[in-house]
Short mmCIF file of C-alpha atoms in Angstrom, two decimals:
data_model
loop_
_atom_site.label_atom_id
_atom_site.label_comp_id
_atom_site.label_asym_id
_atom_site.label_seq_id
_atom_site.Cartn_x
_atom_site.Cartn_y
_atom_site.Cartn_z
CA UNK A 3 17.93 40.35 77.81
CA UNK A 4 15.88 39.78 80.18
CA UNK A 5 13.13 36.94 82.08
CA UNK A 6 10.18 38.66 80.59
CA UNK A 7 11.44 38.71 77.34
CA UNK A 8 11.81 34.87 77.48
CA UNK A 9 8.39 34.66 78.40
CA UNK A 10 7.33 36.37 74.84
CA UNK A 11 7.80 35.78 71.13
CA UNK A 12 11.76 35.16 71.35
CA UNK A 13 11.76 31.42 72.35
CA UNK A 14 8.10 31.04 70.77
CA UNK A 15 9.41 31.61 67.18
CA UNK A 16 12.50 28.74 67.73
CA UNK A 17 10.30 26.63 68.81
CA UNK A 18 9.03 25.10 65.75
CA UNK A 19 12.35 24.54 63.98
CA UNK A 20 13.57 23.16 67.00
CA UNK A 21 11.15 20.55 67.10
CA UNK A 22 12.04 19.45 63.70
CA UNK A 23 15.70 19.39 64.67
CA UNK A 24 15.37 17.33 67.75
CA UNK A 25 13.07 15.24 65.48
CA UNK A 26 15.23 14.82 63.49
CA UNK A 27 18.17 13.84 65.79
CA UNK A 28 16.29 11.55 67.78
CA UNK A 29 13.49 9.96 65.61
CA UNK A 30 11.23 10.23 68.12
CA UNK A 31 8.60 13.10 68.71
CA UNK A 32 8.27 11.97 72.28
CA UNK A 33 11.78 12.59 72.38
CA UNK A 34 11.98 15.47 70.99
CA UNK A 35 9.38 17.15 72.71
CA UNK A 36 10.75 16.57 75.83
CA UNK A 37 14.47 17.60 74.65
CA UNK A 38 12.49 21.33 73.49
CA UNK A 39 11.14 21.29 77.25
CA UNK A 40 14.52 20.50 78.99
CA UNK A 41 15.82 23.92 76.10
CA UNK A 42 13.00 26.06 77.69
CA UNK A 43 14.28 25.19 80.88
CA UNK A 44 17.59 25.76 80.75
CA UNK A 45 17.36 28.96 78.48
CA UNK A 46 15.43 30.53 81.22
CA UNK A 47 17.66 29.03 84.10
CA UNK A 48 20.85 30.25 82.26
CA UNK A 49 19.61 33.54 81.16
CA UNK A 50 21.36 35.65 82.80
CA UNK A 51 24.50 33.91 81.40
CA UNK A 52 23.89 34.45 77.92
CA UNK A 53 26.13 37.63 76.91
CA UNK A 54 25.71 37.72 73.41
CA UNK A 55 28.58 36.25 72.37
CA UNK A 56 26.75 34.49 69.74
CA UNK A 57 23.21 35.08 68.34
CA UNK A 58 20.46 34.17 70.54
CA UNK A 59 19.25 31.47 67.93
CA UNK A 60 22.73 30.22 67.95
CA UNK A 61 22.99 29.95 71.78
CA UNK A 62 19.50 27.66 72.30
CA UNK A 63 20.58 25.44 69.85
CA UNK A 64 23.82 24.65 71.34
CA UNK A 65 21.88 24.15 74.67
CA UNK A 66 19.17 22.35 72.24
CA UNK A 67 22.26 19.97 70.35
CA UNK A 68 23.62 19.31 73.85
CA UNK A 69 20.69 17.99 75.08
CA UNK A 70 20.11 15.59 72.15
CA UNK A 71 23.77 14.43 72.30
CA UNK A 72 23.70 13.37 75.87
CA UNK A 73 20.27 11.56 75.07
CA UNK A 74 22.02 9.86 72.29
CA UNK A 75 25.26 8.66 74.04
CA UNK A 76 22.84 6.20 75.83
CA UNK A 77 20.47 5.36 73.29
CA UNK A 78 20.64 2.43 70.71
CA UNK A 79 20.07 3.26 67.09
CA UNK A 80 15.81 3.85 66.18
CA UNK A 81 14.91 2.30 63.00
CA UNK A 82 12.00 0.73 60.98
CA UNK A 83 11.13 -2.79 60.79
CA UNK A 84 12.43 -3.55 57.02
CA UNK A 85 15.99 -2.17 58.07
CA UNK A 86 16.20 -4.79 61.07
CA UNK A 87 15.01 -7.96 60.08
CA UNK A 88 14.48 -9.81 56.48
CA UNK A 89 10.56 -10.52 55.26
CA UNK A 90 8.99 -13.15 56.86
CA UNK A 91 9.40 -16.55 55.57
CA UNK A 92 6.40 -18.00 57.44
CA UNK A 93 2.71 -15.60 57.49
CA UNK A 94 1.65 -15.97 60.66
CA UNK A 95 -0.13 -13.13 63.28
CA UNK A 96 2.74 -10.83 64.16
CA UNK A 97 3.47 -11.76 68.16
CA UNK A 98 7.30 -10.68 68.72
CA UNK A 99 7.42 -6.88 69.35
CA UNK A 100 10.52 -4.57 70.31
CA UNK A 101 10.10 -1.47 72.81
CA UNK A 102 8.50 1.43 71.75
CA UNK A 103 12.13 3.27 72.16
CA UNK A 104 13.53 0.96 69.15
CA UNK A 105 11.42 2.90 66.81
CA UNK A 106 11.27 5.68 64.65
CA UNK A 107 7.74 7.08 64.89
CA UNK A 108 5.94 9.39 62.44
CA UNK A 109 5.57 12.98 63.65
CA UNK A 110 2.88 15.92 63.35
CA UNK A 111 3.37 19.23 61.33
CA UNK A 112 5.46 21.32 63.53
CA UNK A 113 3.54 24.44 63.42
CA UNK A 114 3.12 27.55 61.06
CA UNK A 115 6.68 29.05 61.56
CA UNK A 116 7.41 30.65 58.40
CA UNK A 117 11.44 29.76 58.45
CA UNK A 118 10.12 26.05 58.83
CA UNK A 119 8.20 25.81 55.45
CA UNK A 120 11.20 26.36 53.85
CA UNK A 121 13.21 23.02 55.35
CA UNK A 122 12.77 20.85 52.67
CA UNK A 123 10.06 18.53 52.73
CA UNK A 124 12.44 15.33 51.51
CA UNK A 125 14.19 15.78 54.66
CA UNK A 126 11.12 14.83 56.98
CA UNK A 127 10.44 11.43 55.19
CA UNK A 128 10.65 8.47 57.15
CA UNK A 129 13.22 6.88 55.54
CA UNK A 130 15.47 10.15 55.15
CA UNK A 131 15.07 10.29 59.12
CA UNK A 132 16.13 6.34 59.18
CA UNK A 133 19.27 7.10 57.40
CA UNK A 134 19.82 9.98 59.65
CA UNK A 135 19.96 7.45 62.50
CA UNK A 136 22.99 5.31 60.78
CA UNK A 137 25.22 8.91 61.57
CA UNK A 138 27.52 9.23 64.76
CA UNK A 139 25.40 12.11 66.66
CA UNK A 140 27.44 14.72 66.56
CA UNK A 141 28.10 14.09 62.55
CA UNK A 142 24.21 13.96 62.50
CA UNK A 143 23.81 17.28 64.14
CA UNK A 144 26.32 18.82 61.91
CA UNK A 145 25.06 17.29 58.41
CA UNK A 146 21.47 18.47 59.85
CA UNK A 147 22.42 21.90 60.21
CA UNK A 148 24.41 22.63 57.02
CA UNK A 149 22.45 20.55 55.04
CA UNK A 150 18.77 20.50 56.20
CA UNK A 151 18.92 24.38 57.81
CA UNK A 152 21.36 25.75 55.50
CA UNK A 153 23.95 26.95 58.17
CA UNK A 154 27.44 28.16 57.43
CA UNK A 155 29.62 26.41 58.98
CA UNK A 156 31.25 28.94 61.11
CA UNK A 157 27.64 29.33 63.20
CA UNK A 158 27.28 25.64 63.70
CA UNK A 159 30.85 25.47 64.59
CA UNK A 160 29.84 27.60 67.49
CA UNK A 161 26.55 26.13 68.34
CA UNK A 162 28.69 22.65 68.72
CA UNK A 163 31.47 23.74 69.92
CA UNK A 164 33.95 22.52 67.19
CA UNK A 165 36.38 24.63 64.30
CA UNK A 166 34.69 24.94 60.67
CA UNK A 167 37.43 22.53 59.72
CA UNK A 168 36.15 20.20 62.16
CA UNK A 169 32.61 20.80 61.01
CA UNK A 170 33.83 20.56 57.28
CA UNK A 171 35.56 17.33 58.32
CA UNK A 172 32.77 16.04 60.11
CA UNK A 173 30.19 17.11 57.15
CA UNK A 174 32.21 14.92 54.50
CA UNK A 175 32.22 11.57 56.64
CA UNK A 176 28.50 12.58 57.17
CA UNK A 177 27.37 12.60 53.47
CA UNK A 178 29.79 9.54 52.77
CA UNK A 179 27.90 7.26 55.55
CA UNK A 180 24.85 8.52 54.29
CA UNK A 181 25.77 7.63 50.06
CA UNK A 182 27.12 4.18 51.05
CA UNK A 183 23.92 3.32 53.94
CA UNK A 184 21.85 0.57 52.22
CA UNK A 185 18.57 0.66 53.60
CA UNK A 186 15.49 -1.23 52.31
CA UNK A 187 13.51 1.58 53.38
CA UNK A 188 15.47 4.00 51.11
CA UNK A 189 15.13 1.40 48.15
CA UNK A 190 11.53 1.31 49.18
CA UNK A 191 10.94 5.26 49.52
CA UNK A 192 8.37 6.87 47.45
CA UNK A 193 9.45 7.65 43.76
CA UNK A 194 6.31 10.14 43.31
CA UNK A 195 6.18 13.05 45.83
CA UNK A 196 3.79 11.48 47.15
CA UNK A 197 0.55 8.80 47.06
CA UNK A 198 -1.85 9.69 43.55
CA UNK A 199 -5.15 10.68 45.85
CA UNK A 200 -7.14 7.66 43.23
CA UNK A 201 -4.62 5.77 44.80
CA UNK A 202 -5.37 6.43 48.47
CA UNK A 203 -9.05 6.30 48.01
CA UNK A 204 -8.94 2.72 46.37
CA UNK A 205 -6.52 1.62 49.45
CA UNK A 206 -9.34 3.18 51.85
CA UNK A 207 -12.54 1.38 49.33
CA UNK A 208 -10.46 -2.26 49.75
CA UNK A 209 -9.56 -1.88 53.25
CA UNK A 210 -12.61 -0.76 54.92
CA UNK A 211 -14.88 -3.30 52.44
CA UNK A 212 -11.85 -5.91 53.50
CA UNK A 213 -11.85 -7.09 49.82
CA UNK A 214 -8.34 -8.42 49.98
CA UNK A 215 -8.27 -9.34 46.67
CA UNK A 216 -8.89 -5.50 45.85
CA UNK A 217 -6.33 -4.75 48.29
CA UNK A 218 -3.52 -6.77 47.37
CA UNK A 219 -3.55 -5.62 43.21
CA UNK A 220 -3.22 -2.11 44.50
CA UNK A 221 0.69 -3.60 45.58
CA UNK A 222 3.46 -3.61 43.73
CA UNK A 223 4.40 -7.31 42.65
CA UNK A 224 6.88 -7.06 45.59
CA UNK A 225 5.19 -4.65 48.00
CA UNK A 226 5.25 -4.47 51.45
CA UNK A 227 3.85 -4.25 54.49
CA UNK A 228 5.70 -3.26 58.21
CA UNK A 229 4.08 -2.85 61.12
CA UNK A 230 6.37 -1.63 64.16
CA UNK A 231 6.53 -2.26 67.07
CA UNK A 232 6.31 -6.00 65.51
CA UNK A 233 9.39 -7.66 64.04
CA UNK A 234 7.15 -8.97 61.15
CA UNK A 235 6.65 -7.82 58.18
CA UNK A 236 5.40 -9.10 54.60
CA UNK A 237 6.95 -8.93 51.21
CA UNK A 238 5.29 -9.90 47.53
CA UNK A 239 1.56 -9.77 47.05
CA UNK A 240 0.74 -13.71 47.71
CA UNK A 241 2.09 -13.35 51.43
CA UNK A 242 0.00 -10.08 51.71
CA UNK A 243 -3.01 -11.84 51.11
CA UNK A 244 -2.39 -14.82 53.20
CA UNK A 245 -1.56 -12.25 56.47
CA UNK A 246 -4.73 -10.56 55.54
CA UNK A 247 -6.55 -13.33 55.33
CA UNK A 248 -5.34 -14.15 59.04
CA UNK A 249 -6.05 -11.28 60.15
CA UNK A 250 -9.86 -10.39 58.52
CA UNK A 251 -10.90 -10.62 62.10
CA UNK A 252 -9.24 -8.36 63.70
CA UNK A 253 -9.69 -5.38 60.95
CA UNK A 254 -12.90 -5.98 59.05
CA UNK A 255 -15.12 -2.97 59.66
CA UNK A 256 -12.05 -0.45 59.92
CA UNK A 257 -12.18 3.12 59.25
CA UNK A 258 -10.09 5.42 57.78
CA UNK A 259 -10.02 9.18 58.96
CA UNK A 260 -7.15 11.29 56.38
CA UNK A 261 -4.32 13.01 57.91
CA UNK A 262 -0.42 14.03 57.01
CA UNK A 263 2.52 12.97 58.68
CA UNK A 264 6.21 14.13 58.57
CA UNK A 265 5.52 17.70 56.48
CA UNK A 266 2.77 16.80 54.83
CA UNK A 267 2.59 13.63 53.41
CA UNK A 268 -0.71 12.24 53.39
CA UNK A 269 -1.46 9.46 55.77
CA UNK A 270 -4.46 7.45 56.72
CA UNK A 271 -5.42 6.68 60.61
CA UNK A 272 -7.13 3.35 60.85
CA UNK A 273 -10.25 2.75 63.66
CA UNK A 274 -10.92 -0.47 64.53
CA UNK A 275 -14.34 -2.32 66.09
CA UNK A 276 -13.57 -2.01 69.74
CA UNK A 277 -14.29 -4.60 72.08
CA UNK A 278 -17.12 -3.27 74.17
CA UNK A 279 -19.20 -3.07 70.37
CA UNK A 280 -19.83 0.31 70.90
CA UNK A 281 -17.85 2.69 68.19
CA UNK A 282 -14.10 2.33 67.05
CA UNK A 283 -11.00 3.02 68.60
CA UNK A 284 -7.60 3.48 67.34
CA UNK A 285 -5.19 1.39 66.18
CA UNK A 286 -2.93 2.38 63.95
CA UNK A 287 -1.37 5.18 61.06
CA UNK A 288 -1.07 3.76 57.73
CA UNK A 289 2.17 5.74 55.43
CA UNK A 290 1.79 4.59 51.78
CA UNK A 291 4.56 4.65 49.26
CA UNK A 292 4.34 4.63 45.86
CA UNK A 293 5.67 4.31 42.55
CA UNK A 294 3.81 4.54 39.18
CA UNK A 295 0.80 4.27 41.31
CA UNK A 296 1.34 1.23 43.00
CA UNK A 297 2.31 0.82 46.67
CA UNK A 298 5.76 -0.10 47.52
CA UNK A 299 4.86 0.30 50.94
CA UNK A 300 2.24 0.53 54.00
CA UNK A 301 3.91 0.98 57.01
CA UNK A 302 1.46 0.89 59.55
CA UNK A 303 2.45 2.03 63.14
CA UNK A 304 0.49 0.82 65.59
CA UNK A 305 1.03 3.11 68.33
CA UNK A 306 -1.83 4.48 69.79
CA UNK A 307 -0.68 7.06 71.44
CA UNK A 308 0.33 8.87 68.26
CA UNK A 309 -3.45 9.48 67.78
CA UNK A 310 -3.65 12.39 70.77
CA UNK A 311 -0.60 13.61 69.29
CA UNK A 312 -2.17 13.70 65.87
CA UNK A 313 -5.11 15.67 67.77
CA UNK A 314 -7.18 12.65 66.39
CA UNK A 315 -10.28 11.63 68.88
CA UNK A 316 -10.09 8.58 71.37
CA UNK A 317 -13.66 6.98 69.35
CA UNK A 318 -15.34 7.62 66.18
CA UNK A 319 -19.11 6.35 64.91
CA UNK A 320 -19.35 3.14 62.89
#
């Protein structure tokens, strides 16, 4: 081993699957970006440490696990908006807003790595990454590993530093928390793979024509509607249409421009009128659910910033 061979393929080809895993620990691609920057880092600072002890996969993503532990021992659970608070009672605009850190937050494919296509899919839904959150980290890491990345237990034993009795230990309390964890957004997950595309397109016709009335019979008699970072959000098709009837102003003329989220899943990225009149500019990414083709779900995050990420442009024509 050596500093130029860092430099190449060898930390290049982990670098996609260690994305997912420290999106998947943290719930946060911001996050886990900057956890896979701190890795580079201290892979090439430690280099001439490693001894091959244990693989070189083996050995970044103990550094990688490490890193995302000691992030976690100061951070309060991320969730989503219908985990934290009940439907709202009174439709009113949305006003009371938690940080940005509070959130779990849709992420970008994480590149063309073969060995990623074959993580399943299921285990980069939103709601799949909520219930990750409800773990202890270090159970979260292990159940990750074994059961996401299909590792024996004997190499994530040594990426984490514990026995494969530990690991088995910790693995059972994992998947026990994770059976008996009684989220509304698993209960609200999509039954169907994913959205019918006659589905989507109708949800993009009513939205961007603002026929609410259109909109709202696309829901589920008790769909919903979340909208992080606000508190709010709206249960049952007759408080849909009253919140979208408060808020025609502010999205009338929308646009939607398609895109996938989370491995895939198709998503919709909503432009708004912006103030100077002159184009739209972004406002939020709309992830439908559905069952039977209906939507259980829109969660919309409104989080600009996820639009660079995306690679989505700052303005688009009317």
């Amino acid at each position: 081993m050596n500093e130029t061979a860092f430099d190449g393929p060898l930390f290049a080809s982990l670098k996609p699957g260690l994305t997912s895993f420290c999106y998947r620990m943290l719930g946060s691609m911001d996050d886990a970006d900057d956890a896979v920057q701190e890795t580079s880092i201290r892979v090439w600072q430690s280099w001439s440490t490693f001894r091959q002890d244990s693989s070189f996969k083996t050995w970044v993503y103990r550094i990688a696990s490490n890193l995302c532990l000691d992030k976690l021992r100061q951070a309060k659970r991320r969730a989503l908006p219908v985990d934290l608070f009940d439907p709202a009672i009174v439709i009113v605009e949305p006003r009371d807003t938690l940080p940005d850190s509070a959130w779990i937050w849709p992420s970008p494919d994480f590149g063309g790595n073969p060995e990623d296509r074959l993580v399943r899919r299921d285990t980069l839904q939103l709601c799949f990454i909520a219930l990750l959150q409800t773990l202890p980290p270090r159970q979260r890491a292990v159940l990750i590993l074994k059961d996401v990345f299909e590792w024996s237990s004997k190499q994530i034993a040594e990426t984490l530093a514990m026995s494969p009795a530990a690991v088995n230990s910790a693995l059972q309390r994992a998947r026990e928390t994770m059976d008996r964890a009684q989220l509304r957004s698993d209960e609200l997950s999509s039954m169907d793979v994913q959205p019918e595309q006659q589905l989507l397109s109708r949800y993009v016709e009513a939205f961007e024509q603002f026929d609410i009335a259109a909109l709202v019979a696309l829901f589920h008699e008790e769909g919903c509607m979340s909208m992080p970072p606000f508190e709010m959000w709206i249960r049952g098709r007759e408080d849909l249409s009253v919140f979208y009837s408060l808020t025609r102003w502010h999205c009338e003329g929308s646009r939607f421009v398609p895109i996938t989220v989370n491995g895939g899943y198709p998503a919709l990225a909503q432009y708004m009128p912006g103030k100077e009149g002159a184009g739209l500019v972004p406002w939020g990414i709309h992830v439908i659910e559905s069952r039977e083709n209906q939507i259980l779900h829109v969660q919309n995050f409104i989080h600009t910033p996820l639009f660079s990420r995306f690679g989505l442009p700052e303005r688009i024509d009317r």
